[in-house]
Coordinates of C-alpha atoms (C1' of nucleotides) in Angstrom, one line a residue:
Chain A
X1 CA 72.5 12.4 158.7
X2 CA 74.7 10.8 161.3
X3 CA 77.9 10.7 159.2
X4 CA 77.6 14.4 158.6
X5 CA 77.2 15.4 162.2
X6 CA 80.0 13.0 163.1
X7 CA 82.4 14.2 160.6
X8 CA 81.6 17.8 160.8
X9 CA 80.5 17.9 164.5
X10 CA 81.8 20.1 167.2
X11 CA 85.2 19.7 168.6
X12 CA 86.3 20.0 172.2
X13 CA 87.9 23.2 173.2
X14 CA 91.5 23.5 172.0
X15 CA 92.9 23.7 175.5
X16 CA 91.3 22.5 178.7
X17 CA 92.2 22.2 182.2
X18 CA 92.9 18.6 182.9
X19 CA 91.2 16.6 180.1
X20 CA 87.8 15.8 181.5
X21 CA 85.5 17.1 178.8
X22 CA 83.6 20.3 177.9
X23 CA 83.3 23.4 179.8
X24 CA 80.0 25.3 179.3
X25 CA 81.4 28.8 179.5
X26 CA 84.4 28.0 177.4
X27 CA 82.3 26.3 174.8
X28 CA 79.9 29.2 174.7
X29 CA 82.7 31.7 174.3
X30 CA 84.2 29.6 171.6
X31 CA 80.9 29.5 169.7
X32 CA 80.6 33.3 170.1
X33 CA 84.0 33.8 168.6
X34 CA 83.0 31.7 165.6
X35 CA 79.7 33.5 165.2
X36 CA 81.3 36.9 165.4
X37 CA 84.0 35.9 163.1
X38 CA 81.5 35.1 160.4
X39 CA 80.1 38.6 160.8
X40 CA 83.5 40.1 160.5
X41 CA 84.2 38.1 157.4
X42 CA 81.0 39.5 155.9
X43 CA 82.2 43.0 156.8
X44 CA 85.8 43.2 155.9
X45 CA 86.5 40.0 154.1
X46 CA 88.9 37.4 155.3
X47 CA 92.0 39.3 154.4
X48 CA 91.1 42.0 156.8
X49 CA 90.1 39.5 159.5
X50 CA 93.3 39.4 161.4
X51 CA 93.3 37.9 164.9
X52 CA 93.6 41.5 166.2
X53 CA 90.6 42.6 164.2
X54 CA 88.6 39.6 165.3
X55 CA 89.5 40.2 168.9
X56 CA 88.5 43.8 168.7
X57 CA 85.1 42.9 167.2
X58 CA 84.5 40.5 170.0
X59 CA 85.9 42.7 172.7
X60 CA 88.9 40.8 173.7
X61 CA 92.6 40.9 172.9
X62 CA 94.0 38.8 170.1
X63 CA 95.9 36.7 172.6
X64 CA 92.6 35.6 174.2
X65 CA 91.5 33.9 171.0
X66 CA 94.3 31.5 171.3
X67 CA 92.8 30.1 174.5
X68 CA 90.1 28.6 172.2
X69 CA 91.9 28.0 169.0
X70 CA 95.5 26.8 168.9
X71 CA 96.1 28.6 165.7
X72 CA 94.5 31.0 163.3
X73 CA 94.1 28.2 160.8
X74 CA 92.1 26.3 163.4
X75 CA 89.8 29.1 164.0
X76 CA 89.1 29.6 160.3
X77 CA 88.5 25.9 159.8
X78 CA 85.9 26.1 162.6
X79 CA 84.2 29.0 160.9
X80 CA 83.9 27.0 157.7
X81 CA 82.7 24.0 159.6
X82 CA 80.0 26.1 161.2
X83 CA 79.0 27.5 157.8
X84 CA 78.7 24.0 156.4
X85 CA 76.6 23.0 159.3
X86 CA 74.2 25.8 158.7
X87 CA 73.8 25.5 155.0
X88 CA 74.6 22.2 153.5
X89 CA 73.9 19.7 156.2
X90 CA 70.7 21.0 157.5
X91 CA 68.8 20.4 154.2
X92 CA 66.0 18.0 154.8
X93 CA 66.2 14.7 153.1
X94 CA 64.6 14.0 149.8
X95 CA 62.8 17.2 148.9
X96 CA 61.2 16.7 145.5
X97 CA 64.2 17.8 143.4
X98 CA 67.3 15.8 143.1
X99 CA 69.8 18.6 142.9
X100 CA 68.0 20.4 145.6
X101 CA 71.2 20.3 147.4
X102 CA 72.7 22.2 144.5
X103 CA 70.8 25.3 145.5
X104 CA 72.1 24.9 149.0
X105 CA 75.7 24.8 147.7
X106 CA 75.1 27.8 145.5
X107 CA 73.4 29.6 148.3
X108 CA 76.5 28.8 150.4
X109 CA 78.4 30.9 148.0
X110 CA 76.2 33.9 147.8
X111 CA 75.2 34.4 151.4
X112 CA 78.4 35.6 152.9
X113 CA 80.8 36.6 150.2
X114 CA 83.9 36.6 152.3
X115 CA 83.4 33.0 153.2
X116 CA 83.9 31.8 149.7
X117 CA 87.2 33.7 149.6
X118 CA 88.1 32.1 152.9
X119 CA 87.3 28.7 151.6
X120 CA 89.4 29.1 148.6
X121 CA 92.2 30.4 150.7
X122 CA 92.0 27.5 153.1
X123 CA 91.8 24.9 150.3
X124 CA 95.0 26.5 149.0
X125 CA 96.6 25.9 152.4
X126 CA 95.3 22.3 152.4
X127 CA 96.9 21.7 149.0
X128 CA 100.3 22.6 150.4
X129 CA 102.3 20.0 152.3
X130 CA 102.6 20.7 155.9
X131 CA 99.1 21.9 156.7
X132 CA 97.7 18.6 157.8
X133 CA 94.8 20.1 159.7
X134 CA 93.4 22.0 156.7
X135 CA 94.0 19.0 154.5
X136 CA 92.2 16.6 156.8
X137 CA 89.4 19.1 157.1
X138 CA 88.7 19.4 153.4
X139 CA 89.3 15.7 152.7
X140 CA 86.6 14.8 155.3
X141 CA 84.4 17.7 154.2
X142 CA 84.3 16.8 150.6
X143 CA 83.8 13.1 151.5
X144 CA 80.8 14.2 153.7
X145 CA 79.4 16.4 151.0
X146 CA 79.6 13.6 148.5
X147 CA 78.0 11.2 150.8
X148 CA 75.2 13.7 151.6
X149 CA 74.7 14.2 147.9
X150 CA 74.8 10.5 147.2
X151 CA 71.9 10.2 149.6
X152 CA 69.8 12.7 147.7
X153 CA 70.8 11.3 144.3
X154 CA 69.9 7.8 145.4
X155 CA 66.4 9.0 146.4
X156 CA 66.2 10.9 143.1
X157 CA 67.0 7.7 141.2
X158 CA 64.1 6.0 142.9
X159 CA 61.9 8.8 141.8
X160 CA 63.1 8.3 138.2
X161 CA 64.6 11.8 138.1
X162 CA 68.2 10.6 137.8
X163 CA 69.6 7.9 135.6
X164 CA 70.2 4.6 137.4
X165 CA 73.0 3.3 135.1
X166 CA 75.6 5.7 136.4
X167 CA 77.8 4.8 139.4
X168 CA 76.8 6.9 142.4
X169 CA 80.4 7.8 143.4
X170 CA 81.4 9.0 140.0
X171 CA 78.2 11.0 139.8
X172 CA 78.6 12.6 143.2
X173 CA 82.2 13.6 142.5
X174 CA 81.2 15.1 139.2
X175 CA 78.2 17.0 140.6
X176 CA 80.1 18.4 143.6
X177 CA 83.0 19.4 141.4
X178 CA 80.7 21.0 138.8
X179 CA 78.9 23.0 141.5
X180 CA 82.2 24.1 143.0
X181 CA 83.7 25.1 139.6
X182 CA 80.5 26.8 138.4
X183 CA 80.2 28.8 141.6
X184 CA 83.7 30.0 141.2
X185 CA 83.2 31.2 137.7
X186 CA 79.9 32.8 138.6
X187 CA 81.3 34.6 141.6
X188 CA 84.1 36.0 139.5
X189 CA 81.8 36.9 136.6
X190 CA 78.1 37.1 137.2
X191 CA 77.5 37.0 133.5
X192 CA 78.3 33.3 133.7
X193 CA 74.9 31.8 134.3
X194 CA 75.4 29.2 136.9
X195 CA 71.9 28.0 136.9
X196 CA 72.1 27.2 133.2
X197 CA 75.1 25.1 133.9
X198 CA 73.3 23.3 136.7
X199 CA 70.2 22.8 134.6
X200 CA 72.3 21.4 131.9
X201 CA 74.0 18.9 134.2
X202 CA 70.6 18.0 135.7
X203 CA 69.3 17.4 132.2
X204 CA 72.2 15.2 131.3
X205 CA 71.7 13.1 134.4
X206 CA 68.0 12.7 133.8
X207 CA 66.9 9.4 132.2
X208 CA 66.7 9.9 128.5
X209 CA 63.1 9.2 127.7
X210 CA 63.6 9.4 124.0
X211 CA 66.1 6.6 124.1
X212 CA 65.5 3.1 125.3
X213 CA 68.2 3.2 128.0
X214 CA 65.9 2.6 130.9
X215 CA 62.6 0.8 130.7
Chain B
X1 CA 94.6 31.2 119.1
X2 CA 94.7 34.9 118.8
X3 CA 92.3 35.6 121.6
X4 CA 94.4 33.6 124.0
X5 CA 97.6 35.2 123.2
X6 CA 96.0 38.6 123.3
X7 CA 94.2 38.0 126.6
X8 CA 97.0 36.2 128.3
X9 CA 99.9 37.7 126.5
X10 CA 102.9 39.5 127.9
X11 CA 102.6 42.8 129.7
X12 CA 104.9 45.6 129.5
X13 CA 107.3 46.1 132.4
X14 CA 105.6 47.5 135.4
X15 CA 107.9 50.5 135.6
X16 CA 110.0 51.8 132.8
X17 CA 112.2 54.8 132.3
X18 CA 110.2 57.3 130.4
X19 CA 107.2 55.5 128.8
X20 CA 108.5 54.5 125.3
X21 CA 107.9 50.8 125.2
X22 CA 109.8 47.7 126.1
X23 CA 113.3 47.3 127.2
X24 CA 115.0 44.0 126.2
X25 CA 117.1 43.7 129.3
X26 CA 114.3 44.6 131.7
X27 CA 112.0 42.2 129.9
X28 CA 114.6 39.4 130.1
X29 CA 115.2 40.0 133.7
X30 CA 111.5 40.0 134.3
X31 CA 111.1 36.7 132.6
X32 CA 113.9 35.2 134.6
X33 CA 112.2 36.2 137.8
X34 CA 109.0 34.5 136.7
X35 CA 110.8 31.3 135.6
X36 CA 112.8 31.1 138.8
X37 CA 109.7 31.8 140.8
X38 CA 108.0 28.7 139.3
X39 CA 111.0 26.7 140.5
X40 CA 110.8 28.1 143.9
X41 CA 107.1 27.3 144.1
X42 CA 107.9 23.7 143.2
X43 CA 110.4 23.6 146.0
X44 CA 108.9 25.3 148.9
X45 CA 105.3 25.9 147.9
X46 CA 103.8 29.3 147.6
X47 CA 103.5 29.9 151.3
X48 CA 107.3 29.8 151.6
X49 CA 107.8 31.9 148.5
X50 CA 108.1 35.2 150.2
X51 CA 109.6 38.1 148.2
X52 CA 112.8 37.7 150.2
X53 CA 113.0 33.9 149.4
X54 CA 112.3 34.6 145.8
X55 CA 114.9 37.3 145.7
X56 CA 117.5 35.1 147.4
X57 CA 116.9 32.3 144.8
X58 CA 117.5 34.8 142.0
X59 CA 120.3 36.5 143.7
X60 CA 118.9 39.9 144.3
X61 CA 117.2 41.6 147.3
X62 CA 113.5 41.5 147.7
X63 CA 113.3 45.2 147.0
X64 CA 114.8 44.7 143.6
X65 CA 111.8 42.6 142.5
X66 CA 109.6 45.6 142.8
X67 CA 111.4 47.2 139.8
X68 CA 109.6 44.6 137.7
X69 CA 106.4 43.9 139.6
X70 CA 104.6 46.6 141.5
X71 CA 103.4 44.2 144.1
X72 CA 103.7 40.6 145.2
X73 CA 100.2 40.0 143.8
X74 CA 101.3 41.1 140.4
X75 CA 104.3 38.8 140.4
X76 CA 102.2 35.8 141.3
X77 CA 99.6 36.6 138.7
X78 CA 102.4 36.6 136.1
X79 CA 103.5 33.3 137.3
X80 CA 100.1 31.9 136.8
X81 CA 99.9 33.6 133.4
X82 CA 103.1 31.9 132.4
X83 CA 101.9 28.6 133.6
X84 CA 98.7 29.0 131.6
X85 CA 100.7 29.9 128.5
X86 CA 102.8 26.8 128.8
X87 CA 100.1 24.3 129.4
X88 CA 96.6 25.1 128.3
X89 CA 97.1 27.5 125.4
X90 CA 99.8 25.6 123.6
X91 CA 97.6 22.6 122.9
X92 CA 97.3 22.1 119.2
X93 CA 93.8 22.6 117.8
X94 CA 91.5 19.8 117.2
X95 CA 93.4 16.7 118.2
X96 CA 91.1 13.7 117.9
X97 CA 89.6 13.9 121.3
X98 CA 87.1 16.5 122.3
X99 CA 88.1 16.7 126.0
X100 CA 91.7 16.5 125.0
X101 CA 92.1 19.8 126.6
X102 CA 90.8 18.2 129.8
X103 CA 94.0 16.3 130.2
X104 CA 95.9 19.5 129.7
X105 CA 93.9 21.1 132.5
X106 CA 94.5 18.1 134.7
X107 CA 98.1 18.0 133.8
X108 CA 98.2 21.6 134.8
X109 CA 97.3 20.5 138.3
X110 CA 99.8 17.7 138.7
X111 CA 102.9 19.2 137.2
X112 CA 103.9 21.7 139.8
X113 CA 102.0 21.1 143.0
X114 CA 102.6 24.5 144.5
X115 CA 101.0 26.2 141.6
X116 CA 97.5 24.8 142.3
X117 CA 97.8 26.1 145.8
X118 CA 98.9 29.4 144.4
X119 CA 96.0 29.5 142.0
X120 CA 93.4 28.8 144.8
X121 CA 95.0 31.4 146.9
X122 CA 94.9 34.0 144.2
X123 CA 91.3 33.1 143.3
X124 CA 90.6 33.7 146.9
X125 CA 92.0 37.2 146.6
X126 CA 90.1 37.8 143.4
X127 CA 86.8 37.0 145.2
X128 CA 87.5 39.7 147.8
X129 CA 86.6 43.2 146.9
X130 CA 89.5 45.5 146.5
X131 CA 91.8 43.2 144.5
X132 CA 90.9 44.4 141.1
X133 CA 94.0 43.1 139.4
X134 CA 93.5 39.5 140.6
X135 CA 89.8 39.7 139.8
X136 CA 90.4 40.9 136.2
X137 CA 93.0 38.3 135.7
X138 CA 90.8 35.4 136.6
X139 CA 87.7 36.8 134.8
X140 CA 89.7 37.1 131.7
X141 CA 91.5 33.9 132.3
X142 CA 88.3 31.8 132.6
X143 CA 86.8 33.6 129.7
X144 CA 89.8 32.6 127.6
X145 CA 89.8 29.1 128.8
X146 CA 86.1 28.7 128.0
X147 CA 86.7 30.2 124.6
X148 CA 89.5 27.8 124.0
X149 CA 87.5 24.9 125.1
X150 CA 84.5 26.1 123.0
X151 CA 86.8 25.9 120.0
X152 CA 87.7 22.3 120.7
X153 CA 84.1 21.3 121.6
X154 CA 82.9 22.8 118.4
X155 CA 85.3 20.7 116.4
X156 CA 84.2 17.7 118.4
X157 CA 80.6 18.4 117.5
X158 CA 81.5 18.2 113.9
X159 CA 83.1 14.9 114.4
X160 CA 80.0 13.6 116.1
X161 CA 81.7 13.1 119.4
X162 CA 79.7 15.7 121.3
X163 CA 76.0 16.4 121.3
X164 CA 75.0 19.3 119.0
X165 CA 71.8 20.1 120.9
X166 CA 73.5 21.8 123.8
X167 CA 74.4 25.4 123.8
X168 CA 78.2 25.8 123.6
X169 CA 78.5 28.4 126.3
X170 CA 76.6 26.5 128.9
X171 CA 78.6 23.4 128.0
X172 CA 81.9 25.1 128.3
X173 CA 81.2 26.6 131.6
X174 CA 80.0 23.3 132.9
X175 CA 83.1 21.4 131.6
X176 CA 85.6 24.0 132.9
X177 CA 83.8 24.0 136.2
X178 CA 83.7 20.2 136.5
X179 CA 87.4 19.9 135.6
X180 CA 88.3 22.5 138.2
X181 CA 86.1 21.0 140.9
X182 CA 87.2 17.5 140.2
X183 CA 90.9 18.5 140.2
X184 CA 90.4 20.0 143.6
X185 CA 88.8 16.9 145.0
X186 CA 91.5 14.7 143.5
X187 CA 94.4 16.8 144.7
X188 CA 93.0 16.7 148.2
X189 CA 92.2 13.0 148.1
X190 CA 93.8 10.9 145.3
X191 CA 91.2 8.2 146.0
X192 CA 88.8 10.4 144.1
X193 CA 89.2 9.1 140.6
X194 CA 89.2 12.3 138.5
X195 CA 89.4 10.4 135.2
X196 CA 86.2 8.5 136.0
X197 CA 84.5 11.8 136.5
X198 CA 85.9 13.2 133.3
X199 CA 84.9 10.0 131.4
X200 CA 81.4 10.2 132.9
X201 CA 81.0 13.8 131.7
X202 CA 82.4 13.0 128.3
X203 CA 79.9 10.1 128.1
X204 CA 77.1 12.4 129.1
X205 CA 78.0 14.9 126.4
X206 CA 78.3 12.2 123.7
X207 CA 75.4 11.9 121.4
X208 CA 73.1 9.3 123.0
X209 CA 73.1 6.3 121.0
X210 CA 73.6 3.2 123.1
X211 CA 76.8 3.8 125.1
X212 CA 76.5 2.6 128.7
X213 CA 78.5 4.8 131.0
X214 CA 80.5 2.3 133.0
X215 CA 84.2 2.3 133.3
Chain C
dG1 C1' 90.3 29.5 183.9
dT2 C1' 90.3 33.6 181.5
dC3 C1' 92.4 37.5 179.9
dT4 C1' 96.0 41.5 179.2
dA5 C1' 100.4 43.0 178.2
dT6 C1' 104.3 42.4 175.8
dA7 C1' 108.0 40.5 173.0
dC8 C1' 109.5 38.3 168.8
dA9 C1' 110.3 36.8 164.0
dG10 C1' 108.8 37.4 159.6
dG11 C1' 106.0 39.5 156.0
dG12 C1' 105.2 43.3 152.2
dA13 C1' 105.8 48.0 151.1
dT14 C1' 108.7 52.1 150.7
dA15 C1' 112.4 55.9 150.8
dG16 C1' 116.8 57.3 149.7
dA17 C1' 121.9 56.3 148.8
dC18 C1' 125.0 54.7 145.3
Chain D
dG1 C1' 119.0 49.2 138.7
dT2 C1' 120.0 47.5 142.9
dC3 C1' 121.0 48.0 147.6
dT4 C1' 120.3 48.9 152.7
dA5 C1' 117.5 50.6 156.3
dT6 C1' 113.1 51.2 157.9
dC7 C1' 108.0 51.1 158.7
dC8 C1' 103.9 48.9 160.1
dC9 C1' 101.4 44.8 160.3
dT10 C1' 100.9 39.8 160.9
dG11 C1' 100.7 35.2 163.7
dT12 C1' 102.8 33.1 167.5
dA13 C1' 104.5 32.6 172.2
dT14 C1' 105.1 33.6 177.1
dA15 C1' 104.5 35.9 181.6
dG16 C1' 101.7 37.2 184.9
dA17 C1' 97.2 39.7 186.7
dC18 C1' 92.8 38.4 188.9

DNA sequence: GTCTATACAGGGATAGAC
DNA sequence: GTCTATCCCTGTATAGAC
């Protein structure tokens, strides 16, 4: 989807000589930092992922990282952006299931454990006044996720899988929120069956065949 | 409710002379620290609430705080515990509405802004391996919240406000998760109407008679 | 352009004096 | 029970090598 790639697309290098665009090597290095960072998060969690630890894993000093990211916060946001790009926004449109995206969102949680902790931590920052970059990131991110989901739900409505008498925007916010909240509970305590919760929500959103709500 | 007060009840002082129980003055001081901390969070947010800042607000050095809390993490968990005690678990049983508790949970979010950021941050810690105190806190906390909500939903079922053909545990996990997730989206972007989402969920859980789900 | 070396302010944790 | 002094680590910032 265009909106997704636009909202969550690549950014130019943080600092550049002059201001004339992108620099292949710098961009590549920047991407390498992001990729390696994800691995480090998987290894030691985000709390152990100090700039010095990150630099050591990559083979550079911590100061070098700041050539590509103005601040630690910026680097972490790019890590989350990359993670979103890989999981949520690469899902093909309109697979059979409506809440197919749900599995993507859940998968998001399970794949690299440290990234969920990182996400919560960065949301925490975004909720505090003064961290405008984080705030903007998540405001846009959730808007993009909702829009992506709206696309899927709309298709699901055409297939008769999802009720048509519910406003899309309210539905998307609810579904995204439910998936987020269920994921958190499940990550904390695996005995909370997240899939039962998702199935329940999916059932609630399905057109009630036993009642004459929809013809 | 007994379970709540048991699970979220007071703890003994972290350190005590000998090991013979509670010490009024120590307990009082400890409570004062928690109360003042909440005020500091409201003022400067949790990021600015360093142990030194907290100590200064109370009038002691940062080292003194460790007489009452073994670690910063422990202090913050107690702040959250106190906040839960004040909002969620003081709601009287079985007011008319089923999702009456929902408003309490939402209110939780809005009252002291810094506390939601703190909660997210501590959940982040809980999701990382190695922070067993935080993890246990939130595992128990969410279990208690679900149980509290189950109590309300059960009463609501008797009143015919909530469908009786849905397992309580799946329903509670879904509702708690939805409220959490919606709150997050709303705190980030007030244009996301959290009450429409709650109303939608409430409508979905209502025994299907004829109600259209528009707002 | 890219990176190292280094300095700095602030954080939590801790030991020992009173 | 509270303090001061200290330790090590953090993110940030700057200077200068090549």
